[in-house]
mmCIF file of C-alpha atoms in Angstrom:
data_model
loop_
_atom_site.group_PDB
_atom_site.id
_atom_site.type_symbol
_atom_site.label_atom_id
_atom_site.label_comp_id
_atom_site.label_asym_id
_atom_site.label_seq_id
_atom_site.Cartn_x
_atom_site.Cartn_y
_atom_site.Cartn_z
ATOM 1 C CA MET A 1 -4.373 11.572 56.708
ATOM 2 C CA LYS A 2 -3.152 10.861 53.147
ATOM 3 C CA PRO A 3 0.634 10.634 52.804
ATOM 4 C CA ALA A 4 2.468 13.359 50.941
ATOM 5 C CA GLY A 5 2.399 12.812 47.228
ATOM 6 C CA SER A 6 -0.867 10.862 47.287
ATOM 7 C CA TRP A 7 -2.742 13.764 45.699
ATOM 8 C CA SER A 8 -0.224 13.992 42.866
ATOM 9 C CA TYR A 9 -0.555 10.237 42.377
ATOM 10 C CA TRP A 10 -4.339 10.595 42.300
ATOM 11 C CA ALA A 11 -4.108 13.478 39.809
ATOM 12 C CA ILE A 12 -1.788 11.497 37.532
ATOM 13 C CA SER A 13 -4.045 8.453 37.748
ATOM 14 C CA THR A 14 -7.096 10.573 36.872
ATOM 15 C CA ARG A 15 -5.315 12.111 33.887
ATOM 16 C CA CYS A 16 -4.274 8.669 32.665
ATOM 17 C CA ARG A 17 -7.835 7.358 32.909
ATOM 18 C CA ARG A 18 -9.128 10.442 31.098
ATOM 19 C CA LEU A 19 -6.497 10.051 28.388
ATOM 20 C CA CYS A 20 -7.349 6.368 27.899
ATOM 21 C CA THR A 21 -11.037 7.239 27.709
ATOM 22 C CA ASP A 22 -10.342 9.936 25.119
ATOM 23 C CA ILE A 23 -8.253 7.508 23.043
ATOM 24 C CA VAL A 24 -10.978 4.854 23.100
ATOM 25 C CA LEU A 25 -13.671 7.387 22.191
ATOM 26 C CA THR A 26 -11.541 8.802 19.378
ATOM 27 C CA LEU A 27 -10.988 5.327 17.942
ATOM 28 C CA LEU A 28 -14.687 4.466 18.256
ATOM 29 C CA VAL A 29 -15.712 7.671 16.470
ATOM 30 C CA GLY A 30 -13.095 7.114 13.762
ATOM 31 C CA GLY A 31 -14.179 3.477 13.389
ATOM 32 C CA ALA A 32 -17.835 4.476 13.044
ATOM 33 C CA GLY A 33 -16.938 7.052 10.394
ATOM 34 C CA GLY A 34 -14.728 4.571 8.567
ATOM 35 C CA PHE A 35 -17.527 2.000 8.496
ATOM 36 C CA ALA A 36 -20.008 4.584 7.228
ATOM 37 C CA GLY A 37 -17.547 5.707 4.542
ATOM 38 C CA TYR A 38 -16.913 2.114 3.462
ATOM 39 C CA LYS A 39 -20.648 1.440 3.133
ATOM 40 C CA SER A 40 -21.055 4.605 1.040
ATOM 41 C CA LYS A 41 -18.833 3.029 -1.688
ATOM 42 C CA ILE A 42 -16.935 6.275 -2.323
ATOM 43 C CA PRO A 43 -13.212 5.969 -3.189
ATOM 44 C CA ALA A 44 -11.120 5.536 -0.017
ATOM 45 C CA GLY A 45 -14.405 5.761 1.922
ATOM 46 C CA SER A 46 -12.929 4.298 5.100
ATOM 47 C CA LEU A 47 -10.364 7.085 5.292
ATOM 48 C CA ILE A 48 -12.719 9.893 4.254
ATOM 49 C CA GLY A 49 -15.444 8.762 6.673
ATOM 50 C CA SER A 50 -13.157 8.371 9.673
ATOM 51 C CA LEU A 51 -11.504 11.725 8.892
ATOM 52 C CA ALA A 52 -14.880 13.490 8.700
ATOM 53 C CA PHE A 53 -16.297 11.930 11.873
ATOM 54 C CA THR A 54 -13.121 12.493 13.894
ATOM 55 C CA THR A 55 -12.811 16.088 12.703
ATOM 56 C CA VAL A 56 -16.362 16.848 13.842
ATOM 57 C CA TYR A 57 -15.743 15.088 17.160
ATOM 58 C CA SER A 58 -12.517 17.050 17.643
ATOM 59 C CA MET A 59 -14.245 20.384 16.998
ATOM 60 C CA ILE A 60 -17.224 19.601 19.257
ATOM 61 C CA SER A 61 -15.483 17.950 22.201
ATOM 62 C CA GLY A 62 -11.904 19.144 22.012
ATOM 63 C CA HIS A 63 -10.818 15.726 23.365
ATOM 64 C CA ALA A 64 -9.848 13.856 20.210
ATOM 65 C CA GLN A 65 -6.458 12.194 20.629
ATOM 66 C CA SER A 66 -3.923 11.765 17.842
ATOM 67 C CA PHE A 67 -0.895 9.551 18.459
ATOM 68 C CA ALA A 68 2.093 8.865 16.227
ATOM 69 C CA ALA A 69 1.413 5.152 16.823
ATOM 70 C CA PHE A 70 -1.783 5.473 14.740
ATOM 71 C CA ARG A 71 0.257 6.790 11.815
ATOM 72 C CA VAL A 72 3.027 4.208 12.166
ATOM 73 C CA ILE A 73 0.608 1.266 12.269
ATOM 74 C CA ALA A 74 -1.329 2.613 9.300
ATOM 75 C CA GLN A 75 1.849 3.019 7.236
ATOM 76 C CA ILE A 76 3.090 -0.470 8.120
ATOM 77 C CA ILE A 77 -0.203 -1.983 6.963
ATOM 78 C CA ALA A 78 -0.166 0.094 3.770
ATOM 79 C CA GLY A 79 3.423 -0.970 3.111
ATOM 80 C CA LEU A 80 2.437 -4.585 3.726
ATOM 81 C CA PHE A 81 -0.290 -4.494 1.080
ATOM 82 C CA ILE A 82 1.788 -2.657 -1.519
ATOM 83 C CA GLY A 83 4.685 -5.035 -0.851
ATOM 84 C CA MET A 84 2.366 -8.015 -1.354
ATOM 85 C CA GLN A 85 1.583 -6.683 -4.836
ATOM 86 C CA LEU A 86 5.294 -6.265 -5.582
ATOM 87 C CA ALA A 87 5.895 -9.766 -4.254
ATOM 88 C CA SER A 88 3.440 -11.282 -6.724
ATOM 89 C CA CYS A 89 4.916 -9.590 -9.807
ATOM 90 C CA ASP A 90 7.000 -11.588 -12.267
ATOM 91 C CA LEU A 91 10.498 -10.057 -12.357
ATOM 92 C CA LYS A 92 11.130 -11.232 -15.934
ATOM 93 C CA ALA A 93 7.903 -9.598 -17.056
ATOM 94 C CA MET A 94 8.869 -6.358 -15.331
ATOM 95 C CA LEU A 95 12.277 -6.378 -17.038
ATOM 96 C CA GLN A 96 10.548 -6.534 -20.431
ATOM 97 C CA LEU A 97 8.772 -3.288 -19.541
ATOM 98 C CA TYR A 98 11.830 -1.334 -18.400
ATOM 99 C CA LYS A 99 11.391 1.424 -21.013
ATOM 100 C CA PRO A 100 7.707 2.242 -20.319
ATOM 101 C CA ILE A 101 8.375 1.907 -16.577
ATOM 102 C CA LEU A 102 11.174 4.496 -16.728
ATOM 103 C CA ILE A 103 9.101 6.872 -18.869
ATOM 104 C CA LEU A 104 6.024 6.459 -16.666
ATOM 105 C CA VAL A 105 7.839 6.938 -13.352
ATOM 106 C CA THR A 106 9.856 9.915 -14.623
ATOM 107 C CA GLY A 107 6.801 11.447 -16.281
ATOM 108 C CA MET A 108 4.637 11.080 -13.181
ATOM 109 C CA LEU A 109 7.312 12.681 -11.002
ATOM 110 C CA GLY A 110 7.502 15.534 -13.496
ATOM 111 C CA ILE A 111 3.718 15.930 -13.450
ATOM 112 C CA ASN A 112 3.763 15.879 -9.634
ATOM 113 C CA VAL A 113 6.289 18.719 -9.403
ATOM 114 C CA THR A 114 4.823 20.735 -12.302
ATOM 115 C CA VAL A 115 1.233 20.626 -11.034
ATOM 116 C CA GLY A 116 2.359 21.273 -7.460
ATOM 117 C CA LEU A 117 4.336 24.365 -8.443
ATOM 118 C CA ILE A 118 1.434 25.705 -10.540
ATOM 119 C CA LEU A 119 -0.977 25.179 -7.632
ATOM 120 C CA HIS A 120 1.418 26.902 -5.236
ATOM 121 C CA ASN A 121 1.983 29.913 -7.499
ATOM 122 C CA THR A 122 -1.646 30.444 -8.547
ATOM 123 C CA THR A 123 -3.854 29.407 -5.611
ATOM 124 C CA GLY A 124 -2.009 30.409 -2.455
ATOM 125 C CA LEU A 125 -1.467 26.859 -1.176
ATOM 126 C CA ASP A 126 1.828 26.485 0.644
ATOM 127 C CA LEU A 127 4.468 24.642 -1.387
ATOM 128 C CA MET A 128 4.569 21.424 0.668
ATOM 129 C CA THR A 129 0.768 21.085 0.641
ATOM 130 C CA ALA A 130 0.527 21.804 -3.108
ATOM 131 C CA LEU A 131 3.175 19.200 -3.969
ATOM 132 C CA PHE A 132 1.556 16.506 -1.831
ATOM 133 C CA ALA A 133 -1.890 17.340 -3.214
ATOM 134 C CA ALA A 134 -0.458 16.709 -6.695
ATOM 135 C CA THR A 135 1.217 13.405 -5.779
ATOM 136 C CA PRO A 136 -0.241 10.534 -7.875
ATOM 137 C CA GLY A 137 -0.456 8.088 -4.982
ATOM 138 C CA GLY A 138 -3.163 6.781 -2.693
ATOM 139 C CA ILE A 139 -5.179 9.130 -0.500
ATOM 140 C CA SER A 140 -4.329 7.233 2.672
ATOM 141 C CA GLU A 141 -0.599 6.886 2.038
ATOM 142 C CA THR A 142 -0.130 10.448 0.764
ATOM 143 C CA SER A 143 -2.172 12.005 3.566
ATOM 144 C CA VAL A 144 -0.267 10.206 6.308
ATOM 145 C CA ILE A 145 3.163 11.007 4.851
ATOM 146 C CA SER A 146 2.150 14.645 4.288
ATOM 147 C CA ALA A 147 1.141 14.887 7.957
ATOM 148 C CA GLU A 148 4.528 13.522 8.934
ATOM 149 C CA MET A 149 6.296 16.175 6.846
ATOM 150 C CA GLY A 150 4.236 19.150 8.027
ATOM 151 C CA ALA A 151 1.828 19.824 5.147
ATOM 152 C CA ASN A 152 -1.791 20.889 5.634
ATOM 153 C CA THR A 153 -3.164 17.352 5.730
ATOM 154 C CA LEU A 154 -6.829 18.266 5.465
ATOM 155 C CA GLN A 155 -6.249 20.207 2.258
ATOM 156 C CA VAL A 156 -4.089 17.366 0.904
ATOM 157 C CA SER A 157 -6.788 14.789 1.699
ATOM 158 C CA VAL A 158 -9.587 16.811 0.080
ATOM 159 C CA LEU A 159 -7.605 17.563 -3.086
ATOM 160 C CA GLN A 160 -6.380 13.961 -3.283
ATOM 161 C CA PHE A 161 -9.970 12.748 -2.958
ATOM 162 C CA PHE A 162 -11.141 14.802 -5.945
ATOM 163 C CA ARG A 163 -8.081 13.799 -7.969
ATOM 164 C CA MET A 164 -8.838 10.141 -7.235
ATOM 165 C CA LEU A 165 -12.526 10.626 -8.003
ATOM 166 C CA SER A 166 -11.685 12.144 -11.383
ATOM 167 C CA GLY A 167 -9.417 9.158 -11.997
ATOM 168 C CA PHE A 168 -12.431 6.861 -11.703
ATOM 169 C CA LEU A 169 -15.077 9.016 -13.400
ATOM 170 C CA ILE A 170 -13.475 11.360 -15.964
ATOM 171 C CA PHE A 171 -10.115 9.912 -17.038
ATOM 172 C CA PRO A 172 -11.460 6.518 -18.234
ATOM 173 C CA LEU A 173 -14.107 8.186 -20.433
ATOM 174 C CA LEU A 174 -11.556 10.459 -22.124
ATOM 175 C CA ALA A 175 -9.069 7.586 -22.403
ATOM 176 C CA GLN A 176 -11.655 5.356 -24.078
ATOM 177 C CA TRP A 177 -12.507 8.137 -26.569
ATOM 178 C CA LEU A 178 -8.817 8.573 -27.471
ATOM 179 C CA ILE A 179 -8.278 4.816 -27.675
ATOM 180 C CA ARG A 180 -11.136 4.433 -30.166
ATOM 181 C CA ARG A 181 -9.723 7.220 -32.352
ATOM 182 C CA LEU A 182 -6.189 5.808 -32.265
ATOM 183 C CA ASN A 183 -7.333 2.260 -32.982
ATOM 184 C CA LYS A 184 -9.329 3.454 -36.023
ATOM 185 C CA GLY A 185 -6.578 5.353 -37.779
ATOM 186 C CA GLY A 186 -3.381 4.468 -35.953
ATOM 187 C CA ARG A 187 -0.794 1.719 -36.227
ATOM 188 C CA PRO A 188 -1.723 -1.880 -35.493
ATOM 189 C CA PRO A 189 -1.466 -2.488 -31.742
ATOM 190 C CA VAL A 190 1.538 -4.487 -30.570
ATOM 191 C CA SER A 191 0.732 -6.962 -27.854
ATOM 192 C CA THR A 192 3.083 -6.743 -24.906
ATOM 193 C CA ASP A 193 1.183 -9.378 -22.982
ATOM 194 C CA THR A 194 3.299 -12.402 -23.951
ATOM 195 C CA GLY A 195 1.917 -14.749 -21.400
ATOM 196 C CA MET A 196 3.157 -12.749 -18.455
ATOM 197 C CA GLN A 197 1.167 -12.651 -15.276
ATOM 198 C CA ALA A 198 1.013 -9.736 -12.870
ATOM 199 C CA ASN A 199 -0.017 -12.113 -10.119
ATOM 200 C CA ARG A 200 2.208 -15.144 -9.941
ATOM 201 C CA ALA A 201 0.828 -18.399 -8.606
ATOM 202 C CA LYS A 202 2.015 -18.866 -5.078
ATOM 203 C CA SER A 203 4.051 -22.053 -5.058
ATOM 204 C CA ALA A 204 4.800 -21.903 -1.376
ATOM 205 C CA SER A 205 2.290 -21.919 1.429
ATOM 206 C CA PRO A 206 1.673 -18.420 2.776
ATOM 207 C CA ASP A 207 4.150 -17.367 5.471
ATOM 208 C CA THR A 208 1.803 -14.710 6.740
ATOM 209 C CA ALA A 209 3.140 -14.412 10.300
ATOM 210 C CA LEU A 210 6.767 -14.075 9.157
ATOM 211 C CA VAL A 211 5.899 -11.479 6.515
ATOM 212 C CA ILE A 212 3.840 -9.403 8.962
ATOM 213 C CA ILE A 213 6.624 -9.500 11.573
ATOM 214 C CA MET A 214 9.219 -8.450 9.001
ATOM 215 C CA ALA A 215 6.947 -5.671 7.701
ATOM 216 C CA ALA A 216 6.501 -4.349 11.253
ATOM 217 C CA ALA A 217 10.231 -4.585 12.019
ATOM 218 C CA ALA A 218 11.173 -2.839 8.772
ATOM 219 C CA GLY A 219 8.540 -0.160 9.385
ATOM 220 C CA ILE A 220 9.858 0.549 12.880
ATOM 221 C CA LEU A 221 13.375 0.729 11.438
ATOM 222 C CA GLY A 222 12.111 3.230 8.882
ATOM 223 C CA TYR A 223 10.521 5.275 11.660
ATOM 224 C CA LEU A 224 13.758 5.315 13.664
ATOM 225 C CA ALA A 225 15.738 6.246 10.547
ATOM 226 C CA LYS A 226 13.701 9.506 10.258
ATOM 227 C CA PHE A 227 13.456 8.920 6.507
ATOM 228 C CA SER A 228 10.574 10.701 4.743
ATOM 229 C CA GLY A 229 7.844 8.069 4.416
ATOM 230 C CA GLY A 230 10.364 5.562 5.748
ATOM 231 C CA VAL A 231 7.831 3.472 7.675
ATOM 232 C CA LEU A 232 5.799 2.709 4.570
ATOM 233 C CA VAL A 233 8.754 2.386 2.180
ATOM 234 C CA PHE A 234 10.815 0.087 4.413
ATOM 235 C CA SER A 235 7.900 -2.232 5.156
ATOM 236 C CA MET A 236 6.894 -2.261 1.462
ATOM 237 C CA LEU A 237 10.404 -3.202 0.309
ATOM 238 C CA ALA A 238 10.788 -5.851 3.018
ATOM 239 C CA VAL A 239 7.566 -7.601 2.006
ATOM 240 C CA GLY A 240 8.357 -7.288 -1.705
ATOM 241 C CA LEU A 241 11.812 -8.830 -1.277
ATOM 242 C CA LEU A 242 10.446 -11.640 0.895
ATOM 243 C CA GLY A 243 7.854 -12.380 -1.786
ATOM 244 C CA GLN A 244 10.455 -12.597 -4.514
ATOM 245 C CA GLY A 245 12.266 -15.096 -2.274
ATOM 246 C CA GLY A 246 9.163 -17.274 -2.056
ATOM 247 C CA LYS A 247 7.733 -16.000 1.236
ATOM 248 C CA GLN A 248 4.123 -15.084 0.593
ATOM 249 C CA ALA A 249 1.456 -13.610 2.856
ATOM 250 C CA SER A 250 -2.316 -13.749 2.844
ATOM 251 C CA VAL A 251 -3.918 -10.819 4.683
ATOM 252 C CA PRO A 252 -7.656 -9.988 4.533
ATOM 253 C CA ARG A 253 -8.475 -6.748 2.710
ATOM 254 C CA MET A 254 -10.421 -5.727 5.809
ATOM 255 C CA VAL A 255 -7.063 -5.004 7.464
ATOM 256 C CA LYS A 256 -6.379 -2.378 4.790
ATOM 257 C CA ARG A 257 -9.665 -0.688 5.686
ATOM 258 C CA TRP A 258 -8.569 -0.655 9.328
ATOM 259 C CA ALA A 259 -5.372 1.113 8.267
ATOM 260 C CA GLN A 260 -7.406 3.694 6.375
ATOM 261 C CA MET A 261 -9.582 4.230 9.453
ATOM 262 C CA LEU A 262 -6.477 4.753 11.597
ATOM 263 C CA SER A 263 -5.079 7.214 9.057
ATOM 264 C CA GLY A 264 -8.324 9.182 8.939
ATOM 265 C CA THR A 265 -8.621 9.141 12.732
ATOM 266 C CA TYR A 266 -5.028 10.335 13.150
ATOM 267 C CA ILE A 267 -5.507 13.182 10.680
ATOM 268 C CA GLY A 268 -8.969 14.217 11.903
ATOM 269 C CA ALA A 269 -7.879 14.394 15.534
ATOM 270 C CA THR A 270 -5.234 16.993 14.662
ATOM 271 C CA LEU A 271 -7.626 19.382 12.890
ATOM 272 C CA SER A 272 -9.141 22.558 14.256
ATOM 273 C CA LEU A 273 -12.142 24.691 13.314
ATOM 274 C CA SER A 274 -9.892 27.094 11.413
ATOM 275 C CA ASP A 275 -8.568 24.207 9.313
ATOM 276 C CA VAL A 276 -12.093 23.171 8.349
ATOM 277 C CA THR A 277 -13.272 26.697 7.480
ATOM 278 C CA SER A 278 -10.335 27.004 5.071
ATOM 279 C CA LEU A 279 -11.898 24.333 2.796
ATOM 280 C CA LYS A 280 -13.976 26.956 0.971
ATOM 281 C CA GLU A 281 -10.708 28.150 -0.534
ATOM 282 C CA LEU A 282 -10.160 24.807 -2.304
ATOM 283 C CA PHE A 283 -12.674 25.189 -5.148
ATOM 284 C CA MET A 284 -10.219 26.716 -7.637
ATOM 285 C CA PRO A 285 -7.281 24.473 -6.589
ATOM 286 C CA THR A 286 -9.518 21.431 -7.175
ATOM 287 C CA ILE A 287 -10.565 22.560 -10.666
ATOM 288 C CA LEU A 288 -6.972 23.396 -11.562
ATOM 289 C CA LEU A 289 -5.595 20.137 -10.160
ATOM 290 C CA VAL A 290 -8.072 17.931 -12.040
ATOM 291 C CA GLY A 291 -7.713 19.901 -15.294
ATOM 292 C CA LEU A 292 -3.914 19.804 -15.273
ATOM 293 C CA TYR A 293 -3.869 16.099 -14.480
ATOM 294 C CA LEU A 294 -6.311 15.380 -17.307
ATOM 295 C CA VAL A 295 -4.114 17.090 -19.880
ATOM 296 C CA LEU A 296 -0.682 15.991 -18.661
ATOM 297 C CA CYS A 297 -1.568 12.352 -17.952
ATOM 298 C CA LEU A 298 -3.195 11.933 -21.350
ATOM 299 C CA ILE A 299 -0.093 13.437 -22.978
ATOM 300 C CA LEU A 300 2.056 10.956 -21.034
ATOM 301 C CA GLY A 301 -0.201 8.120 -22.195
ATOM 302 C CA TRP A 302 0.285 9.210 -25.811
ATOM 303 C CA VAL A 303 4.072 9.215 -25.285
ATOM 304 C CA LEU A 304 3.923 5.628 -24.006
ATOM 305 C CA TYR A 305 1.737 4.634 -26.957
ATOM 306 C CA ARG A 306 3.954 6.374 -29.507
ATOM 307 C CA PHE A 307 7.429 5.438 -28.272
ATOM 308 C CA CYS A 308 6.979 2.188 -26.328
ATOM 309 C CA ARG A 309 4.781 0.285 -28.784
ATOM 310 C CA LEU A 310 2.132 -0.393 -26.159
ATOM 311 C CA LYS A 311 -1.513 -0.876 -27.085
ATOM 312 C CA ALA A 312 -3.428 2.371 -26.747
ATOM 313 C CA SER A 313 -5.516 0.986 -23.896
ATOM 314 C CA GLU A 314 -2.386 -0.228 -22.090
ATOM 315 C CA ALA A 315 -0.651 3.133 -22.489
ATOM 316 C CA PHE A 316 -3.510 5.376 -21.407
ATOM 317 C CA PHE A 317 -4.857 3.249 -18.563
ATOM 318 C CA SER A 318 -1.345 2.919 -17.115
ATOM 319 C CA CYS A 319 -1.256 6.712 -16.702
ATOM 320 C CA ILE A 320 -4.609 7.155 -14.955
ATOM 321 C CA PRO A 321 -3.869 8.138 -11.323
ATOM 322 C CA ALA A 322 -6.386 5.810 -9.675
ATOM 323 C CA GLY A 323 -6.433 2.284 -8.258
ATOM 324 C CA VAL A 324 -3.930 -0.266 -9.580
ATOM 325 C CA SER A 325 -6.369 -3.180 -9.784
ATOM 326 C CA ASP A 326 -9.276 -1.004 -10.988
ATOM 327 C CA MET A 327 -7.356 0.326 -13.985
ATOM 328 C CA ALA A 328 -6.080 -3.155 -14.870
ATOM 329 C CA LEU A 329 -9.648 -4.469 -14.866
ATOM 330 C CA MET A 330 -10.898 -1.544 -16.997
ATOM 331 C CA ALA A 331 -8.108 -2.146 -19.520
ATOM 332 C CA SER A 332 -8.972 -5.854 -19.621
ATOM 333 C CA ASP A 333 -12.575 -4.969 -20.431
ATOM 334 C CA LEU A 334 -11.275 -3.181 -23.542
ATOM 335 C CA GLY A 335 -9.362 -6.274 -24.645
ATOM 336 C CA ALA A 336 -5.925 -5.060 -23.516
ATOM 337 C CA GLY A 337 -3.388 -6.795 -21.315
ATOM 338 C CA GLY A 338 -4.541 -6.310 -17.758
ATOM 339 C CA PRO A 339 -1.205 -7.588 -16.363
ATOM 340 C CA VAL A 340 0.713 -4.932 -18.326
ATOM 341 C CA VAL A 341 -1.448 -2.175 -16.874
ATOM 342 C CA ALA A 342 -1.216 -3.717 -13.398
ATOM 343 C CA ILE A 343 2.591 -3.774 -13.463
ATOM 344 C CA LEU A 344 2.910 -0.231 -14.837
ATOM 345 C CA GLN A 345 0.302 1.074 -12.388
ATOM 346 C CA LEU A 346 2.118 -0.661 -9.552
ATOM 347 C CA PHE A 347 5.352 1.124 -10.415
ATOM 348 C CA ARG A 348 3.457 4.403 -10.806
ATOM 349 C CA PHE A 349 1.939 3.976 -7.352
ATOM 350 C CA SER A 350 5.100 2.663 -5.678
ATOM 351 C CA SER A 351 7.210 5.539 -6.997
ATOM 352 C CA ALA A 352 4.625 8.015 -5.685
ATOM 353 C CA VAL A 353 4.973 6.451 -2.239
ATOM 354 C CA ALA A 354 8.703 5.720 -2.205
ATOM 355 C CA ILE A 355 10.246 8.533 -4.292
ATOM 356 C CA SER A 356 7.846 11.488 -4.330
ATOM 357 C CA PRO A 357 8.238 12.428 -0.626
ATOM 358 C CA SER A 358 12.020 12.745 -1.046
ATOM 359 C CA VAL A 359 11.587 14.754 -4.264
ATOM 360 C CA ILE A 360 9.055 17.012 -2.522
ATOM 361 C CA LEU A 361 11.476 17.557 0.361
ATOM 362 C CA LEU A 362 14.253 18.512 -2.073
ATOM 363 C CA VAL A 363 11.990 20.900 -3.993
ATOM 364 C CA THR A 364 10.734 22.620 -0.836
ATOM 365 C CA GLN A 365 14.259 22.971 0.526
ATOM 366 C CA TRP A 366 15.499 24.349 -2.797
ATOM 367 C CA LEU A 367 12.647 26.799 -3.337
ATOM 368 C CA GLY A 368 11.839 27.477 0.301
#
């Protein structure tokens, strides 16, 4: 005869095995979706693919598992990569750009809040979701932080995807048209690229292990501090400061794709059928979001061009809410200073990750 309590032990053991199986299956489904999304070459394909596959799996099986550890790991990796970019920036070069940096960061925060409030008041999106959907940061980073703060993450991810897509397809075409017009009849362009390099040569051998350990430790500290987006911000700042002190890291870009897969898996596993059916309501918010960003970001680019004596291509491509390296390369193709665009884009992106969540929290508390 089995001793008392053996059945409860057996039941607990069975539940643990089932939970482990569900976790493994969820990760496999998310990984398969992430790989498919990466191969499709769409922006942030690893995140979009893993989110889509995991959402479908969650609706069909009901056994998708979403753990906070997925989110924490993804944010630490994202913070590591952003911090590596900060680490490789020349501080003297950044100091020369203090005026356009201040205008760009302040302007982008203003655009974030303005567009978010318009979306909330005209489309029925809740305030937190609308503000995060209008945040000019990365899809992965914004989606994970929005999930942490209680926004509708699926709506945020979809709207962020179309905003990012417009940043690659529509913004550059309009920017190039404006640049040609300004260069024909405007003032002579002033070069701000006085030999500065956005990516400093690494004089020291990479201290990859140390940097990764410090990024993880800082991220965990940020998690324990309960600071909005603290995991990503703390790890980003730790890596950036280490880099300025000569400690450099070399991490394969594949790791960033893994982080995007984890983010998409985490988000997708939390979604229900009702969340997915609500996507049909996002047509008008998407049109409004893209249209407002087109107008306001181009106005901000003109302000940088007019008052900061940047080249037109530097000014406008610094304001396009898309990838940091992609916009720097596009600006270089037009004969502008790629490093200038890279540094300004880096501050635009970093402020969206580090400052926007706190601003969004203040706005929602004030208006909520």
